[in-house]
PDB file of C-alpha atoms in Angstrom:
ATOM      1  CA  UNK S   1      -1.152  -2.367 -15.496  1.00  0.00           C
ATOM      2  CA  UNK S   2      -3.523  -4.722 -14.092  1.00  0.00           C
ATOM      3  CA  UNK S   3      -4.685  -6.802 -17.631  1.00  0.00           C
ATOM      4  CA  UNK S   4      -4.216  -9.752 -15.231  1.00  0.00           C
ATOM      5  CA  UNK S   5      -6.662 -10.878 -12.328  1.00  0.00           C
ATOM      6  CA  UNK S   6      -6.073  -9.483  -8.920  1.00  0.00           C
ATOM      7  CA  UNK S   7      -4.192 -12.069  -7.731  1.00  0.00           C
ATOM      8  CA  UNK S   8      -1.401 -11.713 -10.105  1.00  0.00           C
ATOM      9  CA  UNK S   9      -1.058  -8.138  -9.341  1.00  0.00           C
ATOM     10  CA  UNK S  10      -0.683  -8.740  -6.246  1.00  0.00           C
ATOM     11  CA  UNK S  11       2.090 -11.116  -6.722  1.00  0.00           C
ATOM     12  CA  UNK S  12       3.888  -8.880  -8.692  1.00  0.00           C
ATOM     13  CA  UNK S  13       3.277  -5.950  -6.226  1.00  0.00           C
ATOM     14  CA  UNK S  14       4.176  -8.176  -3.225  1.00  0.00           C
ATOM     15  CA  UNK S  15       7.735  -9.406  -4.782  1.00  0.00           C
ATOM     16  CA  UNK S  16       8.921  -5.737  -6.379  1.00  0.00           C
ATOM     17  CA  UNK S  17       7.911  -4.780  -3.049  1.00  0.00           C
ATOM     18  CA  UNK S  18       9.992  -7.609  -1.141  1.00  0.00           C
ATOM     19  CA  UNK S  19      13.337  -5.741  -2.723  1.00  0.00           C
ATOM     20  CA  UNK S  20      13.390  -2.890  -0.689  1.00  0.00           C
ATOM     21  CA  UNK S  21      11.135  -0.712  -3.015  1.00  0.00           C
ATOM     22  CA  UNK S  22       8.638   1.291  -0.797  1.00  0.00           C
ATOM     23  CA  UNK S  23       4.825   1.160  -1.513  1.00  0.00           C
ATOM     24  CA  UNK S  24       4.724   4.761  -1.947  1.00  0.00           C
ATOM     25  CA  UNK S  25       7.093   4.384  -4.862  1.00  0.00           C
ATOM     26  CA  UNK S  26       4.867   1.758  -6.807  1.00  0.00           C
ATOM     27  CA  UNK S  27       1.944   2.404  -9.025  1.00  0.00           C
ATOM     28  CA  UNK S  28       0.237   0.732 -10.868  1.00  0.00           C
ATOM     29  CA  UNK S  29      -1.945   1.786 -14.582  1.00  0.00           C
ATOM     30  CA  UNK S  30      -5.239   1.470 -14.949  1.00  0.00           C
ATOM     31  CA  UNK S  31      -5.909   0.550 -18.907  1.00  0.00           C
ATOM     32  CA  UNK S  32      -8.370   2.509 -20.960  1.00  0.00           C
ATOM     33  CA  UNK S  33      -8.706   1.313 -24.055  1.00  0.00           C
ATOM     34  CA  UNK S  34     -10.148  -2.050 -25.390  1.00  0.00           C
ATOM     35  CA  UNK S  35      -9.516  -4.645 -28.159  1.00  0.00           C
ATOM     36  CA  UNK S  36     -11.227  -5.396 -31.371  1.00  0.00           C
ATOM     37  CA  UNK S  37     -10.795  -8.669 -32.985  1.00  0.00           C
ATOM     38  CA  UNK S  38     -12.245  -9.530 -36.053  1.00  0.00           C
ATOM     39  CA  UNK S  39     -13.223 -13.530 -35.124  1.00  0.00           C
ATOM     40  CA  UNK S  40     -14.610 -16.192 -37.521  1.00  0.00           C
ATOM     41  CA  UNK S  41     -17.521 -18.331 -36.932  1.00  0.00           C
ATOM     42  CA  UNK S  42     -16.404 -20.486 -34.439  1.00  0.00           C
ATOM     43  CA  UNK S  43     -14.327 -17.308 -32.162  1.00  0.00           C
ATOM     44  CA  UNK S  44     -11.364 -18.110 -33.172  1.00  0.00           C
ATOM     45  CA  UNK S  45      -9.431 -14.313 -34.338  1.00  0.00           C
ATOM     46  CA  UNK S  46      -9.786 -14.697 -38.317  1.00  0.00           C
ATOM     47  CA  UNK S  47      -7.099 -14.614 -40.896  1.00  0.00           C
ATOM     48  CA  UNK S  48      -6.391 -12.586 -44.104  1.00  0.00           C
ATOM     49  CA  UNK S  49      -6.011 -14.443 -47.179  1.00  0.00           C
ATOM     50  CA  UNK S  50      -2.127 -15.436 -46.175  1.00  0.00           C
ATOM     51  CA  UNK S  51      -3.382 -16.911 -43.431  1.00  0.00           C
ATOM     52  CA  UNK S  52      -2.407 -14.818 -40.765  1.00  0.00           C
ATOM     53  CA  UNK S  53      -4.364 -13.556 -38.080  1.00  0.00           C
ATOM     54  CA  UNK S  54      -5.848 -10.411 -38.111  1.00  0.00           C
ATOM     55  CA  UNK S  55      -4.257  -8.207 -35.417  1.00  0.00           C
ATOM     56  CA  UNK S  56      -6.495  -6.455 -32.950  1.00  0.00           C
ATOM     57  CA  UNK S  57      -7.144  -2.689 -33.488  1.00  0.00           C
ATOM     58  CA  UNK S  58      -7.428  -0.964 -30.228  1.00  0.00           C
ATOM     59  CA  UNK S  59      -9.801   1.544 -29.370  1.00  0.00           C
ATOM     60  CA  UNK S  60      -9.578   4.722 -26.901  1.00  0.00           C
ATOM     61  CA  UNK S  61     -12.525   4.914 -23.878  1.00  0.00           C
ATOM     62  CA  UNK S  62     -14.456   7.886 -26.194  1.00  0.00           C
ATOM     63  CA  UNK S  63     -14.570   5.009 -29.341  1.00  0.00           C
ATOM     64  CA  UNK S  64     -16.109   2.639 -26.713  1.00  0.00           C
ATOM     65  CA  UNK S  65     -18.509   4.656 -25.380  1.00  0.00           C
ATOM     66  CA  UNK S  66     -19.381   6.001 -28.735  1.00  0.00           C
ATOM     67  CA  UNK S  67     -20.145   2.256 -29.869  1.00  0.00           C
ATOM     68  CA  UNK S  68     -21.051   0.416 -27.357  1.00  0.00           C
ATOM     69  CA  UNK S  69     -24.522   1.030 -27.552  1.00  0.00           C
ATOM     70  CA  UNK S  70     -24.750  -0.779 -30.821  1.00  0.00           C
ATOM     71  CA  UNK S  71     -23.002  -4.134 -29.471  1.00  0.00           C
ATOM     72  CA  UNK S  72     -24.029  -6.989 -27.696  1.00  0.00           C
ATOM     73  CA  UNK S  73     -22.618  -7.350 -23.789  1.00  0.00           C
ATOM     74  CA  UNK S  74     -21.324 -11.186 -23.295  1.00  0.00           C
ATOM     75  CA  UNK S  75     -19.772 -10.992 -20.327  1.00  0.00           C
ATOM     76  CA  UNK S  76     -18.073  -8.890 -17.473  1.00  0.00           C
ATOM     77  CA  UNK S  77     -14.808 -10.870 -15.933  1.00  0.00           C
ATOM     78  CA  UNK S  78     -12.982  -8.885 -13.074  1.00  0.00           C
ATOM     79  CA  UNK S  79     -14.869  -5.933 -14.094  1.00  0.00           C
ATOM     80  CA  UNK S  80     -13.899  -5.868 -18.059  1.00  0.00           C
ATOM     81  CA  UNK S  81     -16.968  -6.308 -20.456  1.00  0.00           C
ATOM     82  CA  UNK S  82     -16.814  -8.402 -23.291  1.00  0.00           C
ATOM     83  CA  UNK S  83     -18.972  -7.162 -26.444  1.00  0.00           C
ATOM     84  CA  UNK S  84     -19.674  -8.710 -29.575  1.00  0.00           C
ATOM     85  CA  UNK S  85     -20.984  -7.059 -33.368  1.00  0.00           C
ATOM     86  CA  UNK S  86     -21.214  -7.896 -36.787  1.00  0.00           C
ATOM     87  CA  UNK S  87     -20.279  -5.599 -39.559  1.00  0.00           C
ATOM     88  CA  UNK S  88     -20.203  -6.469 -43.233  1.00  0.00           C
ATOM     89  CA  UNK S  89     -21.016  -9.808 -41.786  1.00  0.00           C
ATOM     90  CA  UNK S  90     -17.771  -9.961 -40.247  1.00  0.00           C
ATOM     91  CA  UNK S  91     -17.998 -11.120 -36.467  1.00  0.00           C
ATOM     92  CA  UNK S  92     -16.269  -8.710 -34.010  1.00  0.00           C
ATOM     93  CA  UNK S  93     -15.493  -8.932 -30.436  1.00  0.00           C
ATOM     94  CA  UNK S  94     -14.412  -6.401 -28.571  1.00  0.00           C
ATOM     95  CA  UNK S  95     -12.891  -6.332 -25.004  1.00  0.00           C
ATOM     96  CA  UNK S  96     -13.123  -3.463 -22.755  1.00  0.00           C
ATOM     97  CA  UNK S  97     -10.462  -3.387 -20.289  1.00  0.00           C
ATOM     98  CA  UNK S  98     -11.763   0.148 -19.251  1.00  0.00           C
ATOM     99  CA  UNK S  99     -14.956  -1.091 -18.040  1.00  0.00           C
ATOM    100  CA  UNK S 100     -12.779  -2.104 -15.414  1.00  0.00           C
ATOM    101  CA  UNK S 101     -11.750   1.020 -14.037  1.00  0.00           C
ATOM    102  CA  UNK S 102     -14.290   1.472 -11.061  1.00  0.00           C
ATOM    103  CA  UNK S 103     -13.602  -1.812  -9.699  1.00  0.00           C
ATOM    104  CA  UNK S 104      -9.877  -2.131 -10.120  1.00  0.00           C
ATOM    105  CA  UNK S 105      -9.320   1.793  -7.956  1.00  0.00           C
ATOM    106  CA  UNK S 106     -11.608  -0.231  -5.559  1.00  0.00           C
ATOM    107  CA  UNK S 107      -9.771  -2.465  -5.224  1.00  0.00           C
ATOM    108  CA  UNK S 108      -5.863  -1.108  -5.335  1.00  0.00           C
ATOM    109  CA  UNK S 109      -7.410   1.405  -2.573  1.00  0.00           C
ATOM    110  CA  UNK S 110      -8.217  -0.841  -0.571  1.00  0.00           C
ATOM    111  CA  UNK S 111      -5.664  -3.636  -0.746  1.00  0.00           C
ATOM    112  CA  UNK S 112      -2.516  -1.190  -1.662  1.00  0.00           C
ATOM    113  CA  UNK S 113      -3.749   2.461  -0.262  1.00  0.00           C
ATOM    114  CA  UNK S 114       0.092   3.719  -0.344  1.00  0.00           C
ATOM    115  CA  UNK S 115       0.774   3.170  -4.492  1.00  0.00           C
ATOM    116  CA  UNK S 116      -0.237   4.963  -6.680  1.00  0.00           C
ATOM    117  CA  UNK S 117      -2.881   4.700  -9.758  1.00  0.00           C
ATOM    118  CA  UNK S 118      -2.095   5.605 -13.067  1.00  0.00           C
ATOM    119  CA  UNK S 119      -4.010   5.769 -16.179  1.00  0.00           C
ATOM    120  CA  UNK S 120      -2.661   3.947 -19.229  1.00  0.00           C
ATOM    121  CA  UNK S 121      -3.921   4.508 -23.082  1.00  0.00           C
ATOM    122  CA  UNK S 122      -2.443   2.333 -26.032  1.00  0.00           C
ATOM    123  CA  UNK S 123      -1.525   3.859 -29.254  1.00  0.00           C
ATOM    124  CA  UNK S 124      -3.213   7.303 -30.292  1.00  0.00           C
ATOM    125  CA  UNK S 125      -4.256  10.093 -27.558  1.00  0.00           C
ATOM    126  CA  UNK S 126      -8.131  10.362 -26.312  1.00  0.00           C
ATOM    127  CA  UNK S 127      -8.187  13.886 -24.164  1.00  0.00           C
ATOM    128  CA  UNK S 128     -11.626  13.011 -23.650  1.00  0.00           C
ATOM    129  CA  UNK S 129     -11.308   9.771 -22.158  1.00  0.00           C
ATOM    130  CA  UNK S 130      -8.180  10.769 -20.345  1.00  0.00           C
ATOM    131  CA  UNK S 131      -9.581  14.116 -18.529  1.00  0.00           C
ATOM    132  CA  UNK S 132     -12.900  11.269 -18.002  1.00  0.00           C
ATOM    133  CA  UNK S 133     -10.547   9.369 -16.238  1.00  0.00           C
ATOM    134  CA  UNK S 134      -8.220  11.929 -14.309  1.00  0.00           C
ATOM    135  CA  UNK S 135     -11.651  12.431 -12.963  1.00  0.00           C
ATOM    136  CA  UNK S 136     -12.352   9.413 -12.223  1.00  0.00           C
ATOM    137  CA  UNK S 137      -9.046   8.859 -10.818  1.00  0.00           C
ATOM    138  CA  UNK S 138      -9.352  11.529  -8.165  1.00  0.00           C
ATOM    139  CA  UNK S 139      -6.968  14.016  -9.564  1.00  0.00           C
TER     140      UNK S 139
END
């Protein structure tokens, strides 16, 4: 899936492509779910007390919706949104790769209109979010 910028995608897309494979046979996933680290003061992703870093949990699109009304929007980089919370006053940030999803069918249609789009989710199901984005996807 694209969790790169466009560029890179279209590298990879342009050299699987350059072996014979046919654009109708490529597709690429579209990511819904995000990332939440727990951070420390300075942004760095915190440690537990044997100083490893705390993993990232992910979340499903319904989680983010749910929650995102609560958190703080930083930033939006090729069309992901980066959000950031406090809870126990533990720092969080979160980032959305699904905010994404409008911008990156934009652009696969109109740079690669013969592959096709998937929709990728990490870890547990979200019917919600999926049928959202089988919607969104045109299917």
């Amino acid at each position: 899936g694209p969790i790169a910028p466009f560029a890179d995608v279209a590298k990879v897309l342009t050299y699987v492509h350059s072996y014979g494979v046919p654009w109708s046979k490529l597709a690429v996933a579209e990511p819904l779910y995000a990332y939440n680290w727990t951070v420390n003061k300075n942004g760095s992703i915190a440690v537990n007390a044997s100083g490893r870093n705390i993993s990232a949990t992910t979340l499903n699109a319904t989680q983010v919706s749910a929650s995102k009304k609560q958190w703080h929007k930083e930033k939006i980089e090729n069309g992901e949104t980066e959000y950031t919370y406090t809870r126990a006053g533990q720092k969080h940030i979160v980032w959305d790769a699904s905010s994404a999803l409008k911008t990156e069918m934009a652009w696969l249609k109109r740079n690669y209109p013969q592959i096709g789009i998937d929709a990728s989710t990490i870890g547990n199901a979200d019917p919600t979010g999926s049928a959202l984005a089988v919607t969104a996807l045109g299917s």
